[in-house]
Amino acid sequence: MKVYKTLMVGCGGIAHEWLPVLRDREDCKLIGVVDLHPEAARQKLEQYGIECPVYADFDPAIGAEKPDVVVDLTFPDCHHDITITALRAGCDVFGEKPMSMNREDALHMLDVAKESGRTYNVMQNRRFLAGIRGMREAVRSGLLGDIWNTCCEIYVNADLSGFRNTLPYPMLQDQAIHSFDSARFILGTDAKTVYAHTCRTPGTVYNGCNAGACIYEMADGSVLTFNAVMDTNFYKTTWHSQWRVIGNRGTAMWNGFDEKATAAVFREDGSIEKIILEAEEGWKGITCHAGVIDEMFCDLAAGRESQSSAFYNYGSMAMEFSALESIQKDDKVQVR
């Protein structure tokens, strides 16, 4: 079994999702951590019983440690430079979402990944939730019939006064990527066009537009509607969103709170049957970050492309970038 020498860049809040998983994997050895605040990083490593060098700068770290894998947990506006440097140094990259803050950087990262021949994967942990996978299996199996409408809604309240509150469209530029990626995963198709509208609600803590809606035409002929309010105190959803997928034979729903989704479908006699939706046979059942990280390492060892591949993930980023383009043009645009 190959053991991948792994360098982690960025040791902020999201590191709590990665550190215990990396520590416990037999095929991974954490050989270093890079963070602008080395002492805080050392304290976090001590919390998880991990001993490894801590660096304040990435370039000296990658030069000294020569990792097989770079895990990029930096702020999104740093992802481009970290990823490009790591790929060109011959490293595989596992990065946090979103891939980048703009289309040009994302496409450049994909170009360099292709040129380098290295693996570049992006974290999308919502695919590894039983509710999302159950809805996906209901669509894939034909249980719901021909899908014509999907509704995804997220209503949350968080004082995101740091990086996220520097964004002009936090509703789209932060959390929406999870919902867009989940929609593509559930439906097994990509978006073709989008019309988006955003606004800044009265009294919001956000400086930018914290609410809005998107209407997507999907490649399978169905319509996806996405509604979001990132600053509300009432009837809040989880950060996973709440979902309704409608076909001509039934409807699947997941509220984001329950472990599993449910469906109501027509029986052959015309009566209605209610079903708890199970994930596909063979799913390991490892959820969230742990599930994605497991897949990333297993696929890397097997030499196969992961469903977390940045080349796949770009289809979700394109939904975000094109929605922002729609806002600027105040018109429906092609998703590209």
Short mmCIF file of N, CA and C in Angstrom, two decimals, residues 115-274:
data_model
loop_
_atom_site.label_atom_id
_atom_site.label_comp_id
_atom_site.label_asym_id
_atom_site.label_seq_id
_atom_site.Cartn_x
_atom_site.Cartn_y
_atom_site.Cartn_z
N GLU A 115 -2.16 19.66 -18.18
CA GLU A 115 -0.78 19.69 -18.65
C GLU A 115 0.15 18.89 -17.74
N SER A 116 -0.09 18.98 -16.44
CA SER A 116 0.80 18.33 -15.48
C SER A 116 0.57 16.83 -15.38
N GLY A 117 -0.65 16.39 -15.75
CA GLY A 117 -1.00 14.99 -15.60
C GLY A 117 -1.27 14.58 -14.17
N ARG A 118 -1.36 15.55 -13.28
CA ARG A 118 -1.62 15.26 -11.88
C ARG A 118 -3.13 15.29 -11.59
N THR A 119 -3.49 14.75 -10.46
CA THR A 119 -4.89 14.74 -10.02
C THR A 119 -5.21 16.03 -9.28
N TYR A 120 -6.35 16.62 -9.62
CA TYR A 120 -6.84 17.77 -8.88
C TYR A 120 -8.29 17.53 -8.52
N ASN A 121 -8.56 17.33 -7.24
CA ASN A 121 -9.90 17.06 -6.74
C ASN A 121 -10.39 18.22 -5.88
N VAL A 122 -11.71 18.43 -5.85
CA VAL A 122 -12.32 19.51 -5.07
C VAL A 122 -13.35 18.93 -4.12
N MET A 123 -13.30 19.36 -2.88
CA MET A 123 -14.22 18.87 -1.85
C MET A 123 -15.66 19.30 -2.14
N GLN A 124 -16.55 18.31 -2.27
CA GLN A 124 -17.99 18.58 -2.30
C GLN A 124 -18.66 17.53 -1.42
N ASN A 125 -18.71 17.81 -0.11
CA ASN A 125 -19.09 16.81 0.87
C ASN A 125 -20.58 16.49 0.90
N ARG A 126 -21.42 17.36 0.30
CA ARG A 126 -22.86 17.07 0.37
C ARG A 126 -23.23 15.83 -0.43
N ARG A 127 -22.42 15.45 -1.41
CA ARG A 127 -22.72 14.23 -2.16
C ARG A 127 -22.66 13.00 -1.27
N PHE A 128 -21.98 13.13 -0.13
CA PHE A 128 -21.80 12.00 0.76
C PHE A 128 -22.73 12.11 1.97
N LEU A 129 -23.98 12.43 1.67
CA LEU A 129 -25.06 12.43 2.66
C LEU A 129 -26.12 11.46 2.20
N ALA A 130 -26.68 10.70 3.14
CA ALA A 130 -27.66 9.67 2.78
C ALA A 130 -28.88 10.27 2.10
N GLY A 131 -29.30 11.47 2.53
CA GLY A 131 -30.47 12.10 1.91
C GLY A 131 -30.24 12.44 0.46
N ILE A 132 -29.08 13.00 0.14
CA ILE A 132 -28.76 13.36 -1.24
C ILE A 132 -28.61 12.10 -2.09
N ARG A 133 -27.94 11.10 -1.56
CA ARG A 133 -27.70 9.89 -2.34
C ARG A 133 -28.99 9.10 -2.57
N GLY A 134 -29.90 9.15 -1.60
CA GLY A 134 -31.19 8.49 -1.77
C GLY A 134 -32.00 9.13 -2.88
N MET A 135 -31.99 10.47 -2.93
CA MET A 135 -32.72 11.17 -4.00
C MET A 135 -32.08 10.88 -5.36
N ARG A 136 -30.77 10.84 -5.39
CA ARG A 136 -30.07 10.52 -6.63
C ARG A 136 -30.46 9.14 -7.13
N GLU A 137 -30.53 8.17 -6.23
CA GLU A 137 -30.88 6.81 -6.63
C GLU A 137 -32.33 6.73 -7.10
N ALA A 138 -33.21 7.53 -6.48
CA ALA A 138 -34.61 7.56 -6.92
C ALA A 138 -34.73 8.09 -8.35
N VAL A 139 -33.90 9.07 -8.70
CA VAL A 139 -33.88 9.60 -10.06
C VAL A 139 -33.25 8.59 -11.01
N ARG A 140 -32.10 8.07 -10.64
CA ARG A 140 -31.35 7.16 -11.51
C ARG A 140 -32.13 5.88 -11.83
N SER A 141 -32.84 5.36 -10.84
CA SER A 141 -33.57 4.10 -11.00
C SER A 141 -34.86 4.26 -11.78
N GLY A 142 -35.31 5.50 -12.00
CA GLY A 142 -36.58 5.72 -12.68
C GLY A 142 -37.78 5.68 -11.77
N LEU A 143 -37.56 5.58 -10.45
CA LEU A 143 -38.66 5.50 -9.51
C LEU A 143 -39.63 6.67 -9.66
N LEU A 144 -39.10 7.87 -9.94
CA LEU A 144 -39.93 9.07 -10.02
C LEU A 144 -40.44 9.33 -11.43
N GLY A 145 -40.03 8.51 -12.38
CA GLY A 145 -40.41 8.74 -13.78
C GLY A 145 -39.55 9.83 -14.40
N ASP A 146 -40.13 10.54 -15.36
CA ASP A 146 -39.43 11.62 -16.04
C ASP A 146 -39.42 12.86 -15.15
N ILE A 147 -38.24 13.35 -14.84
CA ILE A 147 -38.11 14.50 -13.94
C ILE A 147 -38.39 15.79 -14.71
N TRP A 148 -39.23 16.65 -14.12
CA TRP A 148 -39.53 17.92 -14.79
C TRP A 148 -39.24 19.14 -13.91
N ASN A 149 -39.14 18.94 -12.59
CA ASN A 149 -38.89 20.10 -11.74
C ASN A 149 -38.11 19.70 -10.49
N THR A 150 -37.14 20.52 -10.12
CA THR A 150 -36.42 20.36 -8.87
C THR A 150 -36.38 21.71 -8.17
N CYS A 151 -36.70 21.71 -6.88
CA CYS A 151 -36.67 22.94 -6.09
C CYS A 151 -35.69 22.75 -4.93
N CYS A 152 -34.77 23.68 -4.81
CA CYS A 152 -33.77 23.65 -3.75
C CYS A 152 -33.83 24.99 -3.02
N GLU A 153 -33.93 24.95 -1.69
CA GLU A 153 -34.05 26.18 -0.90
C GLU A 153 -33.11 26.12 0.30
N ILE A 154 -32.47 27.25 0.58
CA ILE A 154 -31.63 27.35 1.77
C ILE A 154 -31.94 28.68 2.46
N TYR A 155 -32.33 28.58 3.73
CA TYR A 155 -32.64 29.75 4.55
C TYR A 155 -31.89 29.61 5.87
N VAL A 156 -30.82 30.37 6.03
CA VAL A 156 -29.97 30.23 7.20
C VAL A 156 -29.63 31.60 7.77
N ASN A 157 -29.02 31.59 8.94
CA ASN A 157 -28.60 32.84 9.57
C ASN A 157 -27.24 32.63 10.19
N ALA A 158 -26.25 33.31 9.66
CA ALA A 158 -24.91 33.25 10.23
C ALA A 158 -24.23 34.59 10.03
N ASP A 159 -23.56 35.05 11.06
CA ASP A 159 -22.82 36.30 10.96
C ASP A 159 -21.45 35.98 10.35
N LEU A 160 -21.42 35.94 9.05
CA LEU A 160 -20.18 35.61 8.35
C LEU A 160 -19.42 36.91 8.08
N SER A 161 -18.87 37.46 9.14
CA SER A 161 -18.30 38.80 9.05
C SER A 161 -16.86 38.80 8.54
N GLY A 162 -16.31 37.63 8.24
CA GLY A 162 -14.95 37.56 7.75
C GLY A 162 -14.88 37.65 6.23
N PHE A 163 -14.17 36.69 5.64
CA PHE A 163 -13.95 36.70 4.19
C PHE A 163 -15.26 36.76 3.40
N ARG A 164 -16.24 35.98 3.84
CA ARG A 164 -17.48 35.90 3.08
C ARG A 164 -18.20 37.23 3.00
N ASN A 165 -17.99 38.07 3.98
CA ASN A 165 -18.68 39.36 3.98
C ASN A 165 -17.94 40.41 3.16
N THR A 166 -16.88 40.01 2.47
CA THR A 166 -16.24 40.89 1.50
C THR A 166 -16.79 40.64 0.10
N LEU A 167 -17.64 39.62 -0.05
CA LEU A 167 -18.14 39.23 -1.36
C LEU A 167 -19.33 40.09 -1.77
N PRO A 168 -19.41 40.50 -3.03
CA PRO A 168 -20.57 41.28 -3.47
C PRO A 168 -21.85 40.46 -3.55
N TYR A 169 -21.71 39.13 -3.76
CA TYR A 169 -22.89 38.26 -3.88
C TYR A 169 -22.69 37.01 -3.01
N PRO A 170 -22.68 37.16 -1.69
CA PRO A 170 -22.42 35.99 -0.83
C PRO A 170 -23.43 34.87 -1.02
N MET A 171 -24.66 35.21 -1.40
CA MET A 171 -25.66 34.18 -1.64
C MET A 171 -25.20 33.20 -2.71
N LEU A 172 -24.54 33.71 -3.73
CA LEU A 172 -24.07 32.88 -4.84
C LEU A 172 -22.62 32.46 -4.68
N GLN A 173 -21.78 33.32 -4.15
CA GLN A 173 -20.35 33.07 -4.17
C GLN A 173 -19.86 32.20 -3.02
N ASP A 174 -20.71 31.95 -2.05
CA ASP A 174 -20.28 31.13 -0.92
C ASP A 174 -20.97 29.77 -0.94
N GLN A 175 -22.15 29.67 -0.36
CA GLN A 175 -22.76 28.38 -0.10
C GLN A 175 -23.46 27.77 -1.31
N ALA A 176 -23.80 28.54 -2.30
CA ALA A 176 -24.59 28.03 -3.42
C ALA A 176 -23.89 26.89 -4.15
N ILE A 177 -22.57 26.87 -4.15
CA ILE A 177 -21.84 25.84 -4.87
C ILE A 177 -22.23 24.45 -4.38
N HIS A 178 -22.50 24.31 -3.07
CA HIS A 178 -22.92 23.01 -2.54
C HIS A 178 -24.26 22.58 -3.13
N SER A 179 -25.20 23.51 -3.20
CA SER A 179 -26.52 23.19 -3.74
C SER A 179 -26.45 22.89 -5.23
N PHE A 180 -25.67 23.69 -5.95
CA PHE A 180 -25.54 23.45 -7.39
C PHE A 180 -24.91 22.09 -7.65
N ASP A 181 -23.88 21.76 -6.90
CA ASP A 181 -23.22 20.48 -7.10
C ASP A 181 -24.15 19.32 -6.72
N SER A 182 -24.90 19.49 -5.63
CA SER A 182 -25.85 18.45 -5.23
C SER A 182 -26.92 18.24 -6.30
N ALA A 183 -27.39 19.34 -6.90
CA ALA A 183 -28.43 19.23 -7.94
C ALA A 183 -27.90 18.44 -9.13
N ARG A 184 -26.70 18.74 -9.58
CA ARG A 184 -26.12 18.00 -10.71
C ARG A 184 -25.95 16.53 -10.34
N PHE A 185 -25.54 16.27 -9.10
CA PHE A 185 -25.33 14.90 -8.64
C PHE A 185 -26.65 14.14 -8.57
N ILE A 186 -27.68 14.76 -8.02
CA ILE A 186 -28.99 14.11 -7.91
C ILE A 186 -29.57 13.82 -9.28
N LEU A 187 -29.54 14.80 -10.15
CA LEU A 187 -30.20 14.69 -11.45
C LEU A 187 -29.36 13.97 -12.50
N GLY A 188 -28.05 13.91 -12.28
CA GLY A 188 -27.18 13.26 -13.27
C GLY A 188 -27.11 14.02 -14.57
N THR A 189 -27.21 15.34 -14.50
CA THR A 189 -27.20 16.15 -15.72
C THR A 189 -26.61 17.52 -15.39
N ASP A 190 -26.35 18.30 -16.44
CA ASP A 190 -25.77 19.63 -16.28
C ASP A 190 -26.79 20.71 -16.58
N ALA A 191 -26.45 21.94 -16.20
CA ALA A 191 -27.32 23.09 -16.48
C ALA A 191 -27.00 23.66 -17.87
N LYS A 192 -28.03 24.15 -18.55
CA LYS A 192 -27.86 24.74 -19.89
C LYS A 192 -27.96 26.26 -19.86
N THR A 193 -28.99 26.78 -19.18
CA THR A 193 -29.18 28.23 -19.10
C THR A 193 -29.55 28.62 -17.68
N VAL A 194 -29.41 29.94 -17.38
CA VAL A 194 -29.77 30.42 -16.05
C VAL A 194 -30.25 31.85 -16.14
N TYR A 195 -31.25 32.16 -15.32
CA TYR A 195 -31.64 33.54 -15.04
C TYR A 195 -31.56 33.72 -13.54
N ALA A 196 -30.80 34.73 -13.09
CA ALA A 196 -30.58 34.92 -11.66
C ALA A 196 -30.95 36.34 -11.24
N HIS A 197 -31.45 36.44 -10.02
CA HIS A 197 -31.79 37.74 -9.43
C HIS A 197 -31.33 37.71 -7.98
N THR A 198 -30.66 38.78 -7.52
CA THR A 198 -30.23 38.86 -6.13
C THR A 198 -30.65 40.19 -5.52
N CYS A 199 -30.63 40.22 -4.17
CA CYS A 199 -30.95 41.47 -3.47
C CYS A 199 -30.27 41.45 -2.12
N ARG A 200 -30.20 42.63 -1.52
CA ARG A 200 -29.70 42.77 -0.16
C ARG A 200 -30.88 43.09 0.73
N THR A 201 -31.20 42.19 1.66
CA THR A 201 -32.42 42.33 2.45
C THR A 201 -32.25 43.39 3.54
N PRO A 202 -33.35 44.04 3.95
CA PRO A 202 -33.27 45.07 5.00
C PRO A 202 -32.72 44.50 6.29
N GLY A 203 -31.78 45.22 6.88
CA GLY A 203 -31.24 44.84 8.18
C GLY A 203 -30.21 43.72 8.15
N THR A 204 -29.80 43.27 6.97
CA THR A 204 -28.87 42.16 6.90
C THR A 204 -27.49 42.55 7.43
N VAL A 205 -26.76 41.57 7.95
CA VAL A 205 -25.38 41.80 8.40
C VAL A 205 -24.41 41.78 7.22
N TYR A 206 -24.90 41.36 6.07
CA TYR A 206 -24.04 41.27 4.90
C TYR A 206 -23.89 42.62 4.20
N ASN A 207 -22.70 42.86 3.69
CA ASN A 207 -22.48 44.05 2.87
C ASN A 207 -22.97 43.85 1.45
N GLY A 208 -22.96 42.58 0.99
CA GLY A 208 -23.38 42.28 -0.37
C GLY A 208 -24.79 41.71 -0.42
N CYS A 209 -25.18 41.22 -1.59
CA CYS A 209 -26.52 40.65 -1.81
C CYS A 209 -26.60 39.27 -1.16
N ASN A 210 -27.41 39.18 -0.12
CA ASN A 210 -27.48 37.96 0.68
C ASN A 210 -28.67 37.07 0.34
N ALA A 211 -29.48 37.48 -0.63
CA ALA A 211 -30.68 36.70 -0.96
C ALA A 211 -30.92 36.75 -2.46
N GLY A 212 -31.71 35.80 -2.94
CA GLY A 212 -32.05 35.81 -4.36
C GLY A 212 -32.54 34.46 -4.84
N ALA A 213 -32.63 34.34 -6.16
CA ALA A 213 -33.15 33.12 -6.78
C ALA A 213 -32.51 32.92 -8.14
N CYS A 214 -32.42 31.65 -8.53
CA CYS A 214 -31.91 31.28 -9.85
C CYS A 214 -32.86 30.28 -10.48
N ILE A 215 -33.07 30.41 -11.77
CA ILE A 215 -33.85 29.43 -12.53
C ILE A 215 -32.92 28.84 -13.58
N TYR A 216 -32.73 27.52 -13.51
CA TYR A 216 -31.86 26.83 -14.45
C TYR A 216 -32.69 25.91 -15.35
N GLU A 217 -32.39 25.95 -16.64
CA GLU A 217 -32.84 24.91 -17.55
C GLU A 217 -31.76 23.85 -17.59
N MET A 218 -32.13 22.60 -17.31
CA MET A 218 -31.16 21.53 -17.26
C MET A 218 -31.12 20.78 -18.60
N ALA A 219 -30.03 20.07 -18.81
CA ALA A 219 -29.83 19.38 -20.08
C ALA A 219 -30.83 18.25 -20.30
N ASP A 220 -31.45 17.74 -19.22
CA ASP A 220 -32.45 16.68 -19.37
C ASP A 220 -33.85 17.23 -19.64
N GLY A 221 -33.97 18.56 -19.79
CA GLY A 221 -35.25 19.19 -20.07
C GLY A 221 -36.00 19.65 -18.83
N SER A 222 -35.49 19.34 -17.66
CA SER A 222 -36.16 19.74 -16.43
C SER A 222 -35.74 21.16 -16.02
N VAL A 223 -36.40 21.69 -15.00
CA VAL A 223 -36.11 23.03 -14.49
C VAL A 223 -35.68 22.91 -13.03
N LEU A 224 -34.63 23.61 -12.67
CA LEU A 224 -34.16 23.70 -11.30
C LEU A 224 -34.36 25.12 -10.81
N THR A 225 -35.04 25.28 -9.68
CA THR A 225 -35.17 26.60 -9.06
C THR A 225 -34.41 26.57 -7.73
N PHE A 226 -33.61 27.61 -7.52
CA PHE A 226 -32.79 27.73 -6.31
C PHE A 226 -33.17 29.03 -5.62
N ASN A 227 -33.61 28.94 -4.38
CA ASN A 227 -33.98 30.11 -3.58
C ASN A 227 -33.10 30.15 -2.34
N ALA A 228 -32.58 31.32 -2.01
CA ALA A 228 -31.68 31.41 -0.87
C ALA A 228 -31.82 32.72 -0.12
N VAL A 229 -31.79 32.63 1.19
CA VAL A 229 -31.65 33.79 2.06
C VAL A 229 -30.59 33.43 3.08
N MET A 230 -29.51 34.18 3.11
CA MET A 230 -28.38 33.84 3.96
C MET A 230 -28.41 34.58 5.30
N ASP A 231 -29.54 35.24 5.59
CA ASP A 231 -29.60 36.02 6.84
C ASP A 231 -31.05 36.11 7.28
N THR A 232 -31.55 35.03 7.88
CA THR A 232 -32.92 35.03 8.36
C THR A 232 -33.00 34.31 9.69
N ASN A 233 -33.97 34.71 10.53
CA ASN A 233 -34.18 34.06 11.83
C ASN A 233 -35.36 33.10 11.82
N PHE A 234 -36.06 32.98 10.71
CA PHE A 234 -37.34 32.28 10.72
C PHE A 234 -37.33 31.04 9.82
N TYR A 235 -37.90 29.93 10.36
CA TYR A 235 -38.06 28.69 9.59
C TYR A 235 -36.79 28.35 8.83
N LYS A 236 -35.69 28.29 9.56
CA LYS A 236 -34.40 28.07 8.93
C LYS A 236 -34.26 26.62 8.46
N THR A 237 -33.53 26.45 7.37
CA THR A 237 -33.17 25.13 6.88
C THR A 237 -31.79 24.76 7.43
N THR A 238 -31.32 23.58 7.11
CA THR A 238 -29.93 23.24 7.34
C THR A 238 -29.10 23.87 6.22
N TRP A 239 -27.78 23.81 6.38
CA TRP A 239 -26.89 24.31 5.33
C TRP A 239 -26.84 23.34 4.15
N HIS A 240 -27.50 22.17 4.30
CA HIS A 240 -27.58 21.22 3.18
C HIS A 240 -28.67 21.61 2.18
N SER A 241 -29.51 22.58 2.53
CA SER A 241 -30.71 22.99 1.77
C SER A 241 -31.83 21.99 1.99
N GLN A 242 -33.03 22.39 1.55
CA GLN A 242 -34.16 21.46 1.52
C GLN A 242 -34.53 21.24 0.05
N TRP A 243 -35.02 20.01 -0.25
CA TRP A 243 -35.12 19.58 -1.64
C TRP A 243 -36.48 18.98 -1.97
N ARG A 244 -36.91 19.20 -3.21
CA ARG A 244 -38.08 18.54 -3.77
C ARG A 244 -37.78 18.24 -5.23
N VAL A 245 -37.85 16.97 -5.62
CA VAL A 245 -37.63 16.56 -7.01
C VAL A 245 -38.92 15.91 -7.51
N ILE A 246 -39.46 16.45 -8.60
CA ILE A 246 -40.78 16.03 -9.08
C ILE A 246 -40.65 15.36 -10.45
N GLY A 247 -41.22 14.18 -10.56
CA GLY A 247 -41.32 13.47 -11.83
C GLY A 247 -42.76 13.15 -12.15
N ASN A 248 -43.00 12.53 -13.30
CA ASN A 248 -44.38 12.23 -13.69
C ASN A 248 -44.94 11.01 -12.95
N ARG A 249 -44.11 10.31 -12.17
CA ARG A 249 -44.59 9.16 -11.41
C ARG A 249 -44.52 9.37 -9.90
N GLY A 250 -43.89 10.49 -9.47
CA GLY A 250 -43.80 10.70 -8.04
C GLY A 250 -42.92 11.88 -7.68
N THR A 251 -42.84 12.14 -6.39
CA THR A 251 -42.05 13.26 -5.86
C THR A 251 -41.18 12.78 -4.71
N ALA A 252 -39.92 13.20 -4.73
CA ALA A 252 -39.00 12.92 -3.62
C ALA A 252 -38.74 14.21 -2.86
N MET A 253 -38.60 14.10 -1.53
CA MET A 253 -38.36 15.26 -0.69
C MET A 253 -37.30 14.94 0.36
N TRP A 254 -36.50 15.94 0.66
CA TRP A 254 -35.56 15.84 1.79
C TRP A 254 -35.48 17.20 2.45
N ASN A 255 -35.71 17.21 3.77
CA ASN A 255 -35.73 18.49 4.49
C ASN A 255 -34.34 18.91 4.99
N GLY A 256 -33.34 18.05 4.80
CA GLY A 256 -32.00 18.37 5.23
C GLY A 256 -31.72 18.03 6.68
N PHE A 257 -32.76 17.83 7.47
CA PHE A 257 -32.60 17.49 8.88
C PHE A 257 -32.61 15.98 9.10
N ASP A 258 -33.56 15.30 8.47
CA ASP A 258 -33.65 13.85 8.62
C ASP A 258 -32.48 13.18 7.90
N GLU A 259 -32.12 11.99 8.37
CA GLU A 259 -31.01 11.30 7.73
C GLU A 259 -31.32 10.94 6.28
N LYS A 260 -32.55 10.49 6.04
CA LYS A 260 -32.90 9.99 4.71
C LYS A 260 -34.05 10.78 4.10
N ALA A 261 -34.08 10.79 2.78
CA ALA A 261 -35.17 11.42 2.04
C ALA A 261 -36.33 10.44 1.90
N THR A 262 -37.47 10.98 1.52
CA THR A 262 -38.66 10.15 1.29
C THR A 262 -39.24 10.46 -0.08
N ALA A 263 -40.12 9.57 -0.53
CA ALA A 263 -40.80 9.79 -1.81
C ALA A 263 -42.23 9.30 -1.72
N ALA A 264 -43.09 9.90 -2.51
CA ALA A 264 -44.46 9.43 -2.71
C ALA A 264 -44.61 9.15 -4.19
N VAL A 265 -44.94 7.90 -4.53
CA VAL A 265 -45.00 7.49 -5.95
C VAL A 265 -46.29 6.74 -6.23
N PHE A 266 -46.70 6.77 -7.50
CA PHE A 266 -47.88 6.03 -7.92
C PHE A 266 -47.56 4.54 -8.03
N ARG A 267 -48.45 3.71 -7.46
CA ARG A 267 -48.41 2.28 -7.73
C ARG A 267 -49.10 2.00 -9.06
N GLU A 268 -49.00 0.78 -9.54
CA GLU A 268 -49.64 0.41 -10.81
C GLU A 268 -51.15 0.54 -10.76
N ASP A 269 -51.73 0.37 -9.55
CA ASP A 269 -53.18 0.47 -9.42
C ASP A 269 -53.66 1.91 -9.23
N GLY A 270 -52.71 2.86 -9.27
CA GLY A 270 -53.08 4.26 -9.14
C GLY A 270 -53.04 4.79 -7.73
N SER A 271 -52.84 3.92 -6.75
CA SER A 271 -52.71 4.38 -5.37
C SER A 271 -51.32 4.97 -5.15
N ILE A 272 -51.14 5.60 -4.03
CA ILE A 272 -49.88 6.28 -3.75
C ILE A 272 -49.13 5.54 -2.64
N GLU A 273 -47.87 5.30 -2.87
CA GLU A 273 -47.03 4.61 -1.89
C GLU A 273 -45.95 5.58 -1.39
N LYS A 274 -45.74 5.59 -0.10
CA LYS A 274 -44.69 6.41 0.49
C LYS A 274 -43.48 5.54 0.81
#
